[in-house]
Coordinates of C-alpha atoms in Angstrom, one line a residue:
M292 CA -21.0 9.5 -14.0
R293 CA -18.7 8.0 -17.3
L294 CA -15.3 5.8 -17.2
D295 CA -12.8 6.3 -19.0
K296 CA -10.6 3.4 -21.2
T297 CA -8.5 2.7 -18.0
E298 CA -11.1 2.6 -15.4
I299 CA -13.3 0.2 -17.4
S300 CA -10.0 -1.9 -18.3
L301 CA -9.9 -2.0 -14.3
G302 CA -13.1 -3.2 -14.0
L303 CA -13.2 -5.8 -16.2
I304 CA -9.9 -6.6 -14.7
A305 CA -11.3 -6.9 -11.3
L306 CA -14.0 -9.6 -12.2
A307 CA -11.9 -11.8 -13.9
C308 CA -9.6 -11.5 -10.2
V309 CA -13.2 -12.3 -9.0
L310 CA -14.1 -15.0 -11.5
F311 CA -10.9 -16.9 -11.0
G312 CA -10.2 -16.9 -7.0
F313 CA -13.4 -19.3 -7.6
V314 CA -10.8 -21.9 -9.8
S315 CA -7.9 -21.0 -7.6
P316 CA -5.6 -22.8 -4.5
G317 CA -6.3 -22.1 -1.6
W318 CA -2.5 -20.6 -1.5
L319 CA -2.6 -18.5 -4.4
I320 CA -6.1 -16.2 -3.0
F321 CA -4.2 -16.1 0.1
L322 CA -1.2 -14.8 -1.6
L323 CA -2.8 -12.5 -3.8
T324 CA -4.3 -11.2 -1.3
I325 CA -1.5 -10.5 0.8
A326 CA 0.1 -8.9 -2.4
L327 CA -3.5 -6.8 -3.3
A328 CA -2.9 -6.0 0.1
K329 CA 0.6 -4.1 0.5
A330 CA -0.1 -3.4 -3.0
L331 CA -2.7 -0.4 -1.6
V332 CA -0.2 0.0 1.2
V333 CA 2.7 1.0 -2.0
Q334 CA -0.3 3.0 -4.1
G335 CA 0.2 5.4 -0.9
V336 CA 3.6 6.2 -1.0
V337 CA 3.1 6.0 -4.9
M338 CA 0.9 9.5 -4.1
Q339 CA 3.6 10.9 -2.2
M340 CA 6.5 9.7 -4.4
R341 CA 4.5 11.8 -7.6
S342 CA 4.6 14.4 -5.3
G343 CA 8.8 14.1 -4.8
L344 CA 8.8 12.8 -0.9
V345 CA 10.0 10.0 -0.6
S346 CA 8.0 7.7 2.9
F347 CA 9.8 5.2 4.8
G348 CA 8.2 4.9 7.2
Q349 CA 5.0 3.7 5.9
G350 CA 4.3 0.7 7.6
L351 CA 2.8 3.3 10.7
F352 CA -0.1 3.9 8.7
Y353 CA -1.0 0.0 7.7
C354 CA 0.7 -1.0 11.3
I355 CA -2.2 1.1 12.6
G356 CA -5.0 -0.5 10.1
G357 CA -4.0 -3.7 11.0
Y358 CA -4.2 -2.9 14.5
T359 CA -7.5 -1.3 15.2
V360 CA -8.8 -4.6 13.0
G361 CA -7.5 -6.6 15.7
M362 CA -8.3 -4.8 18.9
G363 CA -11.7 -3.7 17.3
G364 CA -12.4 -7.4 18.1
Q365 CA -10.6 -8.4 20.8
F366 CA -11.0 -4.9 22.9
F367 CA -14.5 -3.3 21.9
G368 CA -16.5 -5.6 20.0
I369 CA -17.0 -4.2 16.9
H370 CA -16.4 -7.5 14.3
D371 CA -18.2 -6.0 11.0
A372 CA -15.9 -5.9 8.5
I373 CA -16.1 -2.6 6.8
A374 CA -17.0 -0.8 10.2
A375 CA -13.3 -2.1 11.6
L376 CA -11.7 -1.1 8.1
S377 CA -13.7 2.1 8.1
L378 CA -12.4 2.7 12.0
G379 CA -8.6 1.7 10.8
M380 CA -8.5 4.2 7.9
F381 CA -10.1 6.9 10.0
V382 CA -7.3 6.6 13.4
A383 CA -4.8 6.6 10.4
I384 CA -6.0 9.9 9.3
V385 CA -5.8 11.7 12.4
V386 CA -3.0 9.9 13.2
A387 CA -1.4 11.6 10.5
M388 CA -3.3 15.1 10.1
L389 CA -1.8 15.4 13.2
L390 CA 2.2 14.3 12.3
G391 CA 1.4 15.5 8.8
L392 CA 1.9 19.5 10.8
L393 CA 5.6 18.8 11.1
L394 CA 6.5 16.3 8.4
T395 CA 5.2 18.3 5.2
R396 CA 8.3 20.9 6.6
Y397 CA 10.6 19.2 5.1
R398 CA 11.6 17.2 1.9
E399 CA 14.1 14.7 0.5
I400 CA 15.9 12.9 3.1
F401 CA 14.7 14.2 6.2
F402 CA 11.2 13.8 5.2
A403 CA 11.9 10.3 4.7
M404 CA 13.5 9.9 7.8
L405 CA 11.2 11.5 10.0
S406 CA 8.7 9.2 8.4
L407 CA 10.6 6.0 9.7
A408 CA 11.0 7.3 12.5
F409 CA 7.5 7.3 13.6
S410 CA 6.9 4.4 12.4
M411 CA 9.4 3.5 14.4
I412 CA 8.4 5.0 17.8
L413 CA 5.1 2.6 16.6
F414 CA 7.0 -0.5 16.2
G415 CA 8.6 0.1 20.3
I416 CA 5.8 1.0 21.9
L417 CA 3.8 -2.7 20.5
V418 CA 7.3 -4.7 21.6
K419 CA 7.2 -3.4 25.4
S420 CA 3.1 -3.3 25.4
Q421 CA 2.7 -6.2 26.9
E422 CA -1.3 -6.2 27.1
L423 CA -0.9 -6.4 22.9
G424 CA 1.0 -9.0 23.0
S425 CA 4.6 -7.4 22.6
T426 CA 6.7 -8.8 20.1
D427 CA 4.2 -11.7 18.8
G428 CA 1.2 -9.3 18.5
F429 CA -2.2 -11.1 19.1
N430 CA -4.8 -13.0 16.8
V431 CA -7.5 -11.4 15.0
H432 CA -11.4 -11.6 16.4
D433 CA -14.2 -14.2 13.6
W434 CA -15.7 -11.1 11.6
T435 CA -18.4 -10.3 9.6
L436 CA -19.4 -8.4 6.7
F437 CA -22.8 -6.5 7.3
G438 CA -23.2 -9.5 9.3
W439 CA -23.2 -12.4 8.0
A440 CA -20.7 -14.7 9.1
P441 CA -18.8 -16.2 6.5
E442 CA -17.3 -19.8 7.0
A443 CA -13.7 -21.1 8.5
G444 CA -10.8 -21.7 5.6
A445 CA -12.0 -21.2 2.0
G446 CA -15.6 -19.2 2.4
S447 CA -13.6 -16.7 4.4
Q448 CA -10.6 -16.5 2.8
H449 CA -12.0 -15.8 -0.6
T450 CA -14.0 -13.5 1.1
V451 CA -11.4 -12.0 1.7
F452 CA -9.7 -12.1 -1.4
T453 CA -12.5 -10.4 -2.8
M454 CA -13.1 -7.8 -0.8
T455 CA -9.8 -6.5 -1.4
V456 CA -10.2 -6.9 -5.8
V457 CA -12.9 -4.4 -5.0
S458 CA -11.4 -2.3 -2.4
G459 CA -8.7 -2.0 -4.8
L460 CA -10.8 -1.2 -8.2
I461 CA -12.6 1.7 -5.6
V462 CA -8.9 2.9 -5.0
A463 CA -7.1 3.0 -8.2
V464 CA -10.4 4.7 -9.8
L465 CA -10.2 7.4 -7.1
I466 CA -6.2 8.0 -7.6
H467 CA -6.5 7.6 -11.2
R468 CA -8.6 10.6 -10.8
Y469 CA -6.5 12.0 -8.7
T470 CA -3.6 12.1 -10.9
K471 CA -5.3 13.2 -14.3
A472 CA -7.0 16.0 -11.9
G473 CA -5.0 19.7 -12.0
I474 CA -3.9 18.9 -7.8
G475 CA -2.5 16.2 -9.2
V476 CA -0.9 17.7 -12.5
I477 CA -0.4 20.7 -9.6
C478 CA 1.3 18.1 -6.8
E479 CA 3.3 16.6 -10.0
A480 CA 4.5 20.1 -10.3
V481 CA 5.4 20.4 -6.7
R482 CA 8.0 17.4 -7.6
E483 CA 9.4 19.5 -10.3
N484 CA 9.8 22.8 -9.5
E485 CA 7.9 24.0 -5.9
V486 CA 9.2 28.1 -6.7
R487 CA 7.2 28.0 -9.9
V488 CA 3.9 26.8 -7.8
E489 CA 4.0 29.2 -5.2
Y490 CA 4.1 31.7 -8.2
L491 CA 0.8 30.8 -9.1
G492 CA -0.5 31.2 -5.9
L493 CA -0.8 28.1 -4.5
S494 CA 1.2 26.1 -1.5
P495 CA 3.3 23.1 -1.7
R496 CA 3.2 21.9 1.9
W497 CA -1.0 22.2 2.3
L498 CA -0.8 20.0 -1.1
L499 CA 1.6 17.8 0.1
Y500 CA -1.0 17.1 3.4
G501 CA -3.8 16.7 1.3
N502 CA -1.6 13.6 -0.2
Y503 CA 0.1 13.0 2.7
V504 CA -3.0 12.0 4.9
A505 CA -4.9 10.9 1.3
A506 CA -2.2 8.2 1.8
A507 CA -2.1 7.3 4.8
A508 CA -6.2 6.1 4.4
V509 CA -5.3 4.2 1.5
S510 CA -2.3 2.3 3.7
A511 CA -4.6 1.8 6.5
L512 CA -6.6 0.3 4.6
G513 CA -4.2 -2.5 3.6
G514 CA -3.4 -3.4 6.4
G515 CA -6.6 -3.5 7.5
L516 CA -7.2 -6.6 5.0
T517 CA -4.3 -8.0 5.8
A518 CA -4.9 -8.5 9.0
L519 CA -8.1 -9.5 8.2
A520 CA -6.5 -12.5 5.6
T521 CA -4.0 -14.0 7.8
G522 CA -5.5 -13.4 11.0
H523 CA -3.0 -12.0 13.2
V524 CA -0.8 -8.6 13.8
D525 CA 2.0 -8.5 14.6
P526 CA 4.9 -5.0 15.4
E527 CA 6.5 -6.3 12.5
M528 CA 4.2 -4.5 10.6
A529 CA 5.7 -1.7 11.6
Y530 CA 9.2 -2.1 11.4
W531 CA 11.5 0.0 8.7
T532 CA 11.9 -4.0 6.3
T533 CA 8.5 -3.5 6.3
S534 CA 8.0 -0.2 5.2
G535 CA 11.1 -0.6 3.0
E536 CA 9.7 -2.7 1.1
F537 CA 6.9 -1.0 -0.2
V538 CA 9.0 1.3 -1.5
F539 CA 11.1 -1.6 -3.0
I540 CA 7.6 -3.0 -4.7
A541 CA 7.0 0.7 -5.6
L542 CA 10.2 0.9 -7.6
L543 CA 9.8 -2.4 -9.1
G544 CA 6.7 -0.7 -10.7
G545 CA 6.9 2.9 -11.3
L546 CA 5.3 5.2 -11.5
G547 CA 3.7 6.0 -15.3
H548 CA 0.5 4.2 -14.5
V549 CA -2.0 3.2 -10.9
A550 CA -1.4 -0.5 -12.0
A551 CA 1.6 -0.5 -11.6
P552 CA 2.0 -1.0 -8.4
F553 CA -0.2 -4.2 -7.9
I554 CA 2.0 -5.9 -11.6
A555 CA 4.6 -5.1 -9.1
A556 CA 3.2 -6.0 -6.1
I557 CA 2.3 -9.1 -7.6
V558 CA 5.9 -10.2 -8.7
F559 CA 7.7 -9.5 -6.2
S560 CA 5.5 -12.3 -3.9
F561 CA 5.7 -14.7 -6.3
V562 CA 9.6 -13.8 -6.9
R563 CA 10.1 -13.9 -2.9
T564 CA 8.0 -17.1 -2.2
Y565 CA 10.2 -18.8 -5.3
A566 CA 13.0 -17.7 -4.1
I567 CA 12.2 -18.7 -0.4
E568 CA 11.8 -22.3 -1.4
F569 CA 14.4 -22.8 -3.9
V570 CA 17.2 -21.0 -2.4
P571 CA 15.9 -20.3 0.9
H572 CA 19.6 -18.6 2.8
T573 CA 20.2 -16.2 0.2
W574 CA 17.1 -15.2 -1.3
Q575 CA 17.6 -11.3 0.1
M576 CA 20.0 -11.7 -3.2
I577 CA 17.4 -12.9 -4.8
L578 CA 15.4 -10.3 -4.8
G579 CA 18.1 -7.3 -4.6
F580 CA 19.2 -8.3 -7.8
T581 CA 15.5 -8.3 -9.5
L582 CA 15.6 -4.3 -8.1
L583 CA 19.1 -4.1 -10.1
A584 CA 18.1 -5.3 -13.3
V585 CA 14.4 -3.2 -13.5
I586 CA 16.4 -0.3 -12.8
I587 CA 18.7 -1.0 -15.0
F588 CA 16.6 -1.9 -18.2
L589 CA 14.1 -1.3 -16.9
P590 CA 14.4 3.0 -15.3
K591 CA 10.9 3.9 -14.8
G592 CA 9.7 0.3 -13.3
L593 CA 7.8 -3.7 -14.6
W594 CA 5.0 -0.4 -16.1
S595 CA 7.1 1.2 -19.2
L596 CA 6.7 -2.3 -20.6
V597 CA 3.5 -2.2 -21.3
S598 CA 3.7 1.9 -22.0
R599 CA 6.7 0.8 -24.8
E600 CA 4.4 -1.9 -26.5
K601 CA 1.2 1.2 -26.2
T602 CA 3.5 3.4 -28.2
G603 CA 5.0 0.7 -30.8
E604 CA 1.6 0.3 -31.3
R605 CA 0.6 3.9 -32.7
A606 CA 3.3 4.3 -34.3

């Protein structure tokens, strides 16, 4: 199985990130871990945007992944991180297979609002559930990795960071191959002209259905990694502002490359962190102006800066 230049570059960057983690302060490791975990959810959003759908309810699967990891340790004795993450993805896939039968019948604002509605239904259920901590949520129990229990503190933090980087690399390579394969190209064709795709003898609905289920699995992985990194889950993971944040990051990065969501998530995390520190009462406005500037000057997202540079070098 040959690797192309993009996949080799992603692998080298992932290796550099892991090595960088050994010399970085704890606060930076934590910030990058959360940013990369959320970038996985954004990958799910971008997958659907490439096929013409915008999901304002991706927090549903982000929350499912996080709560499955937490509940696995608290109620079912599943303490292995890989097993818990896999279970979270499985639950998300099952839920997506059911909801997708309905959601893929709709397009544009109808799809967006329906996806948001299901996410808010989960939020309401969790808020009313006293067994799961209601609005406070609950802590994630200590976890292991193939039987090995990392040391609390820096050891555990770096382990989650490494797991997140490796997960991000695997997902990025798979999505890169998916977008370059025939089905990925057809999904973009669905966005441009769904009727013509039907004339080719293909079913746009079932293509979108498969896309929706795959996006759910990736988003659940991001939610599970976030739960491991923070050691806590709460209903805010399914709230509409969380889903809106994922769409914000997707617009910030653009659809031009599989690396764009990772870059945008890191930029978003740093801008928000320092905006909250220096202007705590107006940090939302700072984020709004950041996105507005990107929309005006970089309508194709931050990745267009890289693509412009490559185009200039070829010229």
